[in-house]
mmCIF file of C-alpha atoms in Angstrom:
data_model
loop_
_atom_site.group_PDB
_atom_site.id
_atom_site.type_symbol
_atom_site.label_atom_id
_atom_site.label_comp_id
_atom_site.label_asym_id
_atom_site.label_seq_id
_atom_site.Cartn_x
_atom_site.Cartn_y
_atom_site.Cartn_z
ATOM 1 C CA MET A 1 101.695 115.872 97.906
ATOM 2 C CA GLU A 2 99.571 112.756 98.264
ATOM 3 C CA GLU A 3 99.061 112.801 94.505
ATOM 4 C CA ASN A 4 102.818 112.475 93.972
ATOM 5 C CA ILE A 5 103.064 109.501 96.330
ATOM 6 C CA THR A 6 100.016 107.836 94.774
ATOM 7 C CA SER A 7 101.344 108.281 91.243
ATOM 8 C CA PHE A 8 104.784 107.045 92.357
ATOM 9 C CA LEU A 9 103.282 103.874 93.857
ATOM 10 C CA TYR A 10 101.263 103.310 90.677
ATOM 11 C CA TYR A 11 104.452 103.711 88.637
ATOM 12 C CA LEU A 12 106.274 101.212 90.869
ATOM 13 C CA GLU A 13 103.580 98.573 90.598
ATOM 14 C CA HIS A 14 102.322 98.928 87.040
ATOM 15 C CA ILE A 15 105.309 100.323 85.116
ATOM 16 C CA LYS A 16 108.325 98.976 87.009
ATOM 17 C CA GLY A 17 106.581 95.723 87.973
ATOM 18 C CA ALA A 18 107.666 95.909 91.629
ATOM 19 C CA SER A 19 106.365 93.252 94.004
ATOM 20 C CA ASN A 20 103.458 93.931 96.366
ATOM 21 C CA ASN A 21 105.874 93.756 99.294
ATOM 22 C CA THR A 22 108.080 96.484 97.815
ATOM 23 C CA VAL A 23 105.131 98.751 96.996
ATOM 24 C CA GLN A 24 103.633 98.346 100.464
ATOM 25 C CA SER A 25 106.926 98.903 102.294
ATOM 26 C CA TYR A 26 107.769 102.002 100.200
ATOM 27 C CA GLU A 27 104.297 103.402 100.836
ATOM 28 C CA ARG A 28 104.696 102.791 104.561
ATOM 29 C CA ASP A 29 108.134 104.430 104.662
ATOM 30 C CA LEU A 30 106.949 107.534 102.818
ATOM 31 C CA LYS A 31 103.886 107.843 105.053
ATOM 32 C CA TYR A 32 106.084 107.672 108.157
ATOM 33 C CA LEU A 33 108.248 110.437 106.704
ATOM 34 C CA GLU A 34 105.147 112.554 106.083
ATOM 35 C CA ILE A 35 104.008 112.077 109.685
ATOM 36 C CA TYR A 36 107.481 113.028 110.945
ATOM 37 C CA LEU A 37 107.509 116.217 108.866
ATOM 38 C CA LYS A 38 104.016 117.149 110.015
ATOM 39 C CA ASN A 39 104.940 116.702 113.683
ATOM 40 C CA LYS A 40 108.138 118.729 113.186
ATOM 41 C CA ARG A 41 106.256 121.329 111.137
ATOM 42 C CA GLN A 42 108.866 121.090 108.423
ATOM 43 C CA ALA A 43 108.616 121.373 104.653
ATOM 44 C CA LYS A 44 106.540 118.926 102.625
ATOM 45 C CA ILE A 45 108.170 115.703 101.517
ATOM 46 C CA ASP A 46 108.679 116.864 97.913
ATOM 47 C CA GLN A 47 110.416 120.059 99.099
ATOM 48 C CA LEU A 48 113.162 118.530 101.250
ATOM 49 C CA GLU A 49 116.893 119.043 100.888
ATOM 50 C CA GLU A 50 119.694 116.599 101.590
ATOM 51 C CA ALA A 51 120.161 117.868 105.161
ATOM 52 C CA ASP A 52 116.477 117.341 105.950
ATOM 53 C CA ILE A 53 116.610 113.739 104.807
ATOM 54 C CA GLU A 54 119.793 113.107 106.787
ATOM 55 C CA ALA A 55 118.121 114.566 109.886
ATOM 56 C CA TYR A 56 115.173 112.188 109.460
ATOM 57 C CA LEU A 57 117.460 109.165 109.066
ATOM 58 C CA GLU A 58 119.364 110.257 112.183
ATOM 59 C CA ASP A 59 116.054 110.449 114.036
ATOM 60 C CA LEU A 60 115.312 106.844 113.015
ATOM 61 C CA LYS A 61 118.733 105.843 114.361
ATOM 62 C CA ILE A 62 118.106 107.655 117.671
ATOM 63 C CA ASN A 63 114.821 105.753 117.955
ATOM 64 C CA HIS A 64 116.741 102.462 117.659
ATOM 65 C CA LYS A 65 115.644 101.543 114.164
ATOM 66 C CA SER A 66 117.873 98.893 112.626
ATOM 67 C CA ALA A 67 120.393 99.604 109.879
ATOM 68 C CA ALA A 68 118.278 97.453 107.547
ATOM 69 C CA THR A 69 115.166 99.570 108.256
ATOM 70 C CA ILE A 70 117.074 102.827 107.734
ATOM 71 C CA SER A 71 118.609 101.487 104.528
ATOM 72 C CA ARG A 72 115.211 100.475 103.158
ATOM 73 C CA THR A 73 113.763 103.868 104.143
ATOM 74 C CA LEU A 74 116.534 105.648 102.273
ATOM 75 C CA ALA A 75 115.945 103.393 99.254
ATOM 76 C CA ALA A 76 112.261 104.361 99.276
ATOM 77 C CA ILE A 77 113.063 108.077 99.525
ATOM 78 C CA ARG A 78 115.677 107.848 96.756
ATOM 79 C CA ALA A 79 113.294 106.008 94.450
ATOM 80 C CA PHE A 80 110.538 108.542 95.128
ATOM 81 C CA TYR A 81 112.749 111.520 94.313
ATOM 82 C CA GLN A 82 114.177 109.801 91.266
ATOM 83 C CA TYR A 83 110.595 109.401 90.038
ATOM 84 C CA LEU A 84 109.915 113.114 90.614
ATOM 85 C CA VAL A 85 113.063 113.978 88.619
ATOM 86 C CA LYS A 86 111.948 111.650 85.838
ATOM 87 C CA GLU A 87 108.551 113.376 85.773
ATOM 88 C CA ASN A 88 110.266 116.792 85.604
ATOM 89 C CA LYS A 89 108.791 117.809 88.963
ATOM 90 C CA LEU A 90 112.262 118.210 90.455
ATOM 91 C CA SER A 91 115.610 119.073 88.876
ATOM 92 C CA GLU A 92 117.747 116.924 91.198
ATOM 93 C CA ASN A 93 117.409 113.989 93.587
ATOM 94 C CA PRO A 94 118.413 115.334 97.049
ATOM 95 C CA ALA A 95 118.917 111.810 98.437
ATOM 96 C CA LYS A 96 121.329 110.514 95.819
ATOM 97 C CA ARG A 97 124.540 111.398 97.712
ATOM 98 C CA ILE A 98 123.459 110.098 101.126
ATOM 99 C CA ALA A 99 125.440 106.996 102.073
ATOM 100 C CA LEU A 100 123.635 103.804 102.989
ATOM 101 C CA PRO A 101 124.281 102.558 106.544
ATOM 102 C CA LYS A 102 126.453 99.470 106.850
ATOM 103 C CA ILE A 103 124.343 96.382 107.430
ATOM 104 C CA GLU A 104 125.852 93.484 109.288
ATOM 105 C CA LYS A 105 124.978 90.354 107.358
ATOM 106 C CA LYS A 106 123.517 87.717 109.636
ATOM 107 C CA ALA A 107 123.361 84.038 108.838
ATOM 108 C CA PRO A 108 119.771 83.050 108.012
ATOM 109 C CA ARG A 109 117.927 81.269 110.789
ATOM 110 C CA ILE A 110 116.947 77.746 109.826
ATOM 111 C CA LEU A 111 115.126 74.843 111.395
ATOM 112 C CA SER A 112 116.638 71.391 111.651
ATOM 113 C CA GLN A 113 115.180 68.637 109.492
ATOM 114 C CA GLU A 114 113.781 67.071 112.685
ATOM 115 C CA GLN A 115 112.028 70.335 113.627
ATOM 116 C CA ILE A 116 110.580 70.642 110.121
ATOM 117 C CA THR A 117 109.274 67.068 110.263
ATOM 118 C CA CYS A 118 107.658 67.711 113.648
ATOM 119 C CA LEU A 119 106.094 70.983 112.432
ATOM 120 C CA LEU A 120 104.624 69.390 109.314
ATOM 121 C CA GLU A 121 103.066 66.607 111.364
ATOM 122 C CA GLN A 122 101.007 68.977 113.519
ATOM 123 C CA PRO A 123 97.946 69.694 111.284
ATOM 124 C CA ASN A 124 95.025 67.308 111.794
ATOM 125 C CA ARG A 125 94.743 65.230 108.620
ATOM 126 C CA LYS A 126 91.072 64.413 109.316
ATOM 127 C CA ASP A 127 89.982 68.012 109.743
ATOM 128 C CA THR A 128 89.078 70.432 106.902
ATOM 129 C CA LYS A 129 91.266 73.230 108.243
ATOM 130 C CA GLY A 130 94.078 70.817 109.108
ATOM 131 C CA ILE A 131 94.120 69.365 105.587
ATOM 132 C CA ARG A 132 94.409 72.864 104.115
ATOM 133 C CA ASP A 133 97.092 73.899 106.607
ATOM 134 C CA ARG A 134 99.149 70.783 105.952
ATOM 135 C CA ALA A 135 98.995 71.414 102.191
ATOM 136 C CA MET A 136 100.218 75.003 102.690
ATOM 137 C CA LEU A 137 103.066 74.029 105.018
ATOM 138 C CA GLU A 138 104.171 71.095 102.859
ATOM 139 C CA LEU A 139 104.142 73.254 99.721
ATOM 140 C CA LEU A 140 106.057 76.091 101.387
ATOM 141 C CA TYR A 141 108.819 73.769 102.571
ATOM 142 C CA ALA A 142 108.788 71.739 99.324
ATOM 143 C CA THR A 143 109.386 74.789 97.125
ATOM 144 C CA GLY A 144 110.972 77.529 99.258
ATOM 145 C CA ILE A 145 108.560 80.130 97.908
ATOM 146 C CA ARG A 146 107.815 83.295 99.867
ATOM 147 C CA VAL A 147 104.556 83.540 101.807
ATOM 148 C CA SER A 148 103.437 86.341 99.435
ATOM 149 C CA GLU A 149 103.967 83.934 96.534
ATOM 150 C CA LEU A 150 102.159 81.126 98.358
ATOM 151 C CA ILE A 151 98.975 83.125 98.906
ATOM 152 C CA SER A 152 99.098 84.434 95.315
ATOM 153 C CA LEU A 153 99.104 80.973 93.726
ATOM 154 C CA LYS A 154 96.201 80.001 91.485
ATOM 155 C CA VAL A 155 94.868 76.505 90.939
ATOM 156 C CA THR A 156 96.157 76.756 87.374
ATOM 157 C CA ASP A 157 99.713 77.312 88.665
ATOM 158 C CA ILE A 158 99.833 73.743 90.030
ATOM 159 C CA ASN A 159 100.654 70.717 87.889
ATOM 160 C CA LEU A 160 100.372 67.661 90.109
ATOM 161 C CA GLN A 161 100.780 65.137 87.287
ATOM 162 C CA GLN A 162 104.150 66.554 86.252
ATOM 163 C CA GLY A 163 105.066 67.570 89.798
ATOM 164 C CA TYR A 164 105.789 71.305 89.620
ATOM 165 C CA ILE A 165 104.345 74.742 90.298
ATOM 166 C CA ILE A 166 104.622 78.000 88.368
ATOM 167 C CA CYS A 167 105.583 80.869 90.647
ATOM 168 C CA ARG A 168 105.227 84.464 89.481
ATOM 169 C CA ASP A 169 107.116 87.311 91.132
ATOM 170 C CA SER A 170 106.233 90.701 89.585
ATOM 171 C CA GLN A 171 107.207 90.237 85.910
ATOM 172 C CA LYS A 172 109.317 87.105 86.424
ATOM 173 C CA GLU A 173 108.192 83.513 86.342
ATOM 174 C CA ARG A 174 109.907 80.350 87.526
ATOM 175 C CA THR A 175 109.112 76.642 87.578
ATOM 176 C CA ILE A 176 109.751 74.785 90.828
ATOM 177 C CA PRO A 177 109.514 71.007 91.288
ATOM 178 C CA ILE A 178 107.454 69.597 94.160
ATOM 179 C CA GLY A 179 107.974 66.240 95.852
ATOM 180 C CA LYS A 180 105.556 63.393 96.404
ATOM 181 C CA THR A 181 104.698 64.366 99.997
ATOM 182 C CA ALA A 182 103.579 67.850 98.992
ATOM 183 C CA ILE A 183 101.774 66.448 95.940
ATOM 184 C CA ALA A 184 99.829 64.018 98.139
ATOM 185 C CA ALA A 185 98.868 66.816 100.563
ATOM 186 C CA LEU A 186 97.708 69.037 97.680
ATOM 187 C CA GLN A 187 95.690 66.209 96.112
ATOM 188 C CA VAL A 188 93.742 65.709 99.332
ATOM 189 C CA TYR A 189 93.210 69.459 99.756
ATOM 190 C CA LEU A 190 92.061 70.018 96.167
ATOM 191 C CA GLY A 191 89.957 66.874 96.016
ATOM 192 C CA GLU A 192 88.248 67.024 99.392
ATOM 193 C CA VAL A 193 88.515 70.426 101.028
ATOM 194 C CA ARG A 194 88.977 73.470 98.808
ATOM 195 C CA HIS A 195 85.469 73.362 97.294
ATOM 196 C CA ILE A 196 83.988 73.219 100.815
ATOM 197 C CA LEU A 197 85.873 76.318 101.981
ATOM 198 C CA LEU A 198 85.480 78.294 98.737
ATOM 199 C CA ARG A 199 82.857 81.047 98.781
ATOM 200 C CA ASP A 200 83.003 81.900 95.063
ATOM 201 C CA SER A 201 83.289 78.925 92.713
ATOM 202 C CA ASN A 202 84.853 81.186 90.067
ATOM 203 C CA ASP A 203 87.737 82.158 92.365
ATOM 204 C CA LYS A 204 90.960 80.476 91.166
ATOM 205 C CA THR A 205 92.987 81.280 94.315
ATOM 206 C CA LEU A 206 94.621 78.069 95.513
ATOM 207 C CA PHE A 207 94.436 78.639 99.275
ATOM 208 C CA VAL A 208 91.436 80.250 100.956
ATOM 209 C CA ASN A 209 90.647 80.978 104.589
ATOM 210 C CA CYS A 210 87.765 79.552 106.633
ATOM 211 C CA ASN A 211 85.468 82.319 105.342
ATOM 212 C CA GLY A 212 86.139 81.283 101.760
ATOM 213 C CA TYR A 213 88.268 84.292 100.826
ATOM 214 C CA PRO A 214 91.923 84.247 99.692
ATOM 215 C CA MET A 215 94.400 83.490 102.466
ATOM 216 C CA THR A 216 96.280 86.543 103.748
ATOM 217 C CA ARG A 217 99.871 86.933 104.977
ATOM 218 C CA GLN A 218 98.610 87.679 108.484
ATOM 219 C CA GLY A 219 96.342 84.632 108.403
ATOM 220 C CA PHE A 220 99.202 82.340 107.443
ATOM 221 C CA TRP A 221 101.497 83.841 110.122
ATOM 222 C CA LYS A 222 98.888 82.997 112.770
ATOM 223 C CA ILE A 223 98.564 79.432 111.452
ATOM 224 C CA LEU A 224 102.337 78.940 111.502
ATOM 225 C CA LYS A 225 102.577 80.291 115.054
ATOM 226 C CA ILE A 226 99.915 77.849 116.293
ATOM 227 C CA TYR A 227 101.668 74.816 114.810
ATOM 228 C CA SER A 228 105.146 75.906 115.929
ATOM 229 C CA HIS A 229 103.874 76.049 119.520
ATOM 230 C CA ALA A 230 102.213 72.657 119.090
ATOM 231 C CA ALA A 231 105.541 71.269 117.841
ATOM 232 C CA HIS A 232 107.259 72.695 120.986
ATOM 233 C CA ILE A 233 109.648 74.805 118.918
ATOM 234 C CA SER A 234 110.804 77.454 121.356
ATOM 235 C CA GLU A 235 112.217 80.011 118.913
ATOM 236 C CA GLU A 236 109.981 82.383 116.990
ATOM 237 C CA ILE A 237 109.295 80.887 113.552
ATOM 238 C CA THR A 238 108.636 83.059 110.501
ATOM 239 C CA PRO A 239 107.492 81.915 107.051
ATOM 240 C CA HIS A 240 110.887 83.009 105.694
ATOM 241 C CA MET A 241 112.594 80.503 107.996
ATOM 242 C CA LEU A 242 110.898 77.741 106.013
ATOM 243 C CA ARG A 243 112.348 79.268 102.834
ATOM 244 C CA HIS A 244 115.820 79.386 104.402
ATOM 245 C CA SER A 245 115.422 75.829 105.715
ATOM 246 C CA PHE A 246 114.364 74.574 102.280
ATOM 247 C CA ALA A 247 117.506 76.020 100.683
ATOM 248 C CA ALA A 248 119.887 74.997 103.469
ATOM 249 C CA HIS A 249 118.597 71.413 103.548
ATOM 250 C CA LEU A 250 118.923 71.107 99.764
ATOM 251 C CA VAL A 251 122.555 72.249 99.915
ATOM 252 C CA GLN A 252 123.277 69.995 102.904
ATOM 253 C CA ASN A 253 121.998 67.047 100.886
ATOM 254 C CA GLY A 254 124.138 67.796 97.828
ATOM 255 C CA ALA A 255 122.104 70.205 95.659
ATOM 256 C CA ASN A 256 124.182 72.562 93.488
ATOM 257 C CA LEU A 257 123.919 76.299 94.106
ATOM 258 C CA LYS A 258 122.771 77.123 90.569
ATOM 259 C CA SER A 259 119.690 74.932 90.909
ATOM 260 C CA VAL A 260 118.882 76.324 94.360
ATOM 261 C CA GLN A 261 119.292 79.853 92.986
ATOM 262 C CA GLN A 262 116.790 79.137 90.202
ATOM 263 C CA MET A 263 114.246 77.638 92.579
ATOM 264 C CA LEU A 264 114.515 80.559 95.011
ATOM 265 C CA GLY A 265 114.360 83.112 92.203
ATOM 266 C CA HIS A 266 117.555 84.907 93.240
ATOM 267 C CA SER A 267 118.876 87.185 90.491
ATOM 268 C CA ASP A 268 122.432 86.982 91.892
ATOM 269 C CA ILE A 269 124.007 83.684 92.946
ATOM 270 C CA SER A 270 125.974 85.485 95.682
ATOM 271 C CA THR A 271 122.680 85.732 97.586
ATOM 272 C CA THR A 272 122.368 81.946 97.450
ATOM 273 C CA GLN A 273 125.958 81.314 98.516
ATOM 274 C CA VAL A 274 125.103 81.965 102.167
ATOM 275 C CA TYR A 275 123.590 78.481 102.294
ATOM 276 C CA MET A 276 126.875 76.978 101.136
ATOM 277 C CA HIS A 277 128.628 78.790 103.995
ATOM 278 C CA LEU A 278 126.082 77.386 106.445
ATOM 279 C CA ASN A 279 126.762 73.884 105.174
ATOM 280 C CA LYS A 280 130.528 74.376 105.415
ATOM 281 C CA GLU A 281 130.252 75.623 109.001
ATOM 282 C CA THR A 282 128.143 72.590 109.951
ATOM 283 C CA GLU A 283 130.647 70.203 108.351
ATOM 284 C CA GLU A 284 133.547 71.865 110.177
ATOM 285 C CA LEU A 285 131.762 71.642 113.518
ATOM 286 C CA MET A 286 130.925 67.989 112.921
ATOM 287 C CA ASP A 287 134.543 67.278 112.021
ATOM 288 C CA VAL A 288 135.826 68.958 115.190
ATOM 289 C CA TYR A 289 133.243 67.116 117.277
ATOM 290 C CA GLN A 290 134.070 63.731 115.771
ATOM 291 C CA LYS A 291 137.785 64.245 116.347
ATOM 292 C CA SER A 292 137.551 65.757 119.823
ATOM 293 C CA HIS A 293 134.592 64.356 121.769
ATOM 294 C CA PRO A 294 135.495 61.207 123.779
ATOM 295 C CA ARG A 295 132.164 59.555 123.033
ATOM 296 C CA ALA A 296 131.700 60.764 119.447
#
C-alpha cells in the first residue's frame, strides 16, 4: 500500500509538476485516511468503495473539520485513485461521483497600509538578523509571493539593477517587479549580512536562517509572529495576509486586475477579482460615511 502512495507522490511532483505544498498536503491527507482505516480495522486504502470514502468524509465532518479541509481531502483521494486507474491497478475511480462540499467563500483578510508600514518598521536595521528579516518582509509585501516561493528563491532569481525577481511555481515562471524600498533592503542584506549567515558558500538560497541553512516555512512564521506582536497588531497574521494585502493595496491604488493576476500567478482572473470587490466595498462604505457622518 505504501508503495502506491509513494509512487503517486513521485508522479505528482516529478511528472505532473505539482507544488511542494500540494504534494505535502496530499501525502498528509492520505496518511490520515490510512490511520483512520487502521483504527476502524477496515479495508486498505486501495481497496475502498464509494461508501467507505463517504463514511470517512462524514467522520471528518462529525469531527468539525471545515468544508475546505474535507474538499481538499476528497481531491487528494480522487487524484490518488485516478492515478491507480491510470496505472491499471484499478478499473474505476470509486471517488469520482462523490460531490464536493459547498465552501462558503470568505473575503481575504488584509492589513491596512498603516499596519503594513508599522510591521515593516519593526526589524532592527543595525542587527544581522533584523536586516535579513526586513529584507524578507519587504520582499514579501513588494511582490505578493507565497512564503513557499519566498524561501525557494535563489540569489540568481533577483535582479536589483532592473528591479524584478523571477518566481518559479512548479513548472511555471513569472517576473514580478520590486520597488525601491525592497531593493534597498535586499542590497543591504546581500552586501552586508548573507555571507555572514551562510554556512556553505556554494549555497545559492537567497534567505538563510541563523544556522546558515535555508529558511523554512515554520521559521518565517515565527519571525512574522514576533514582529506582528511588536507592531501591536492584535489579529493573528499569516504570511498569506501579506499576499492578500499586496494585491488589495495595488487595486485600491488603481492597478488593473490583469496586471495583479500576472504578478500573483493566478491562472484564472476570477480568483483575482475578489480584490476588486474588496475595493468596491471600501469605496461604498467611505461614500456612506462621508454623506452620513456629521463630522465627516
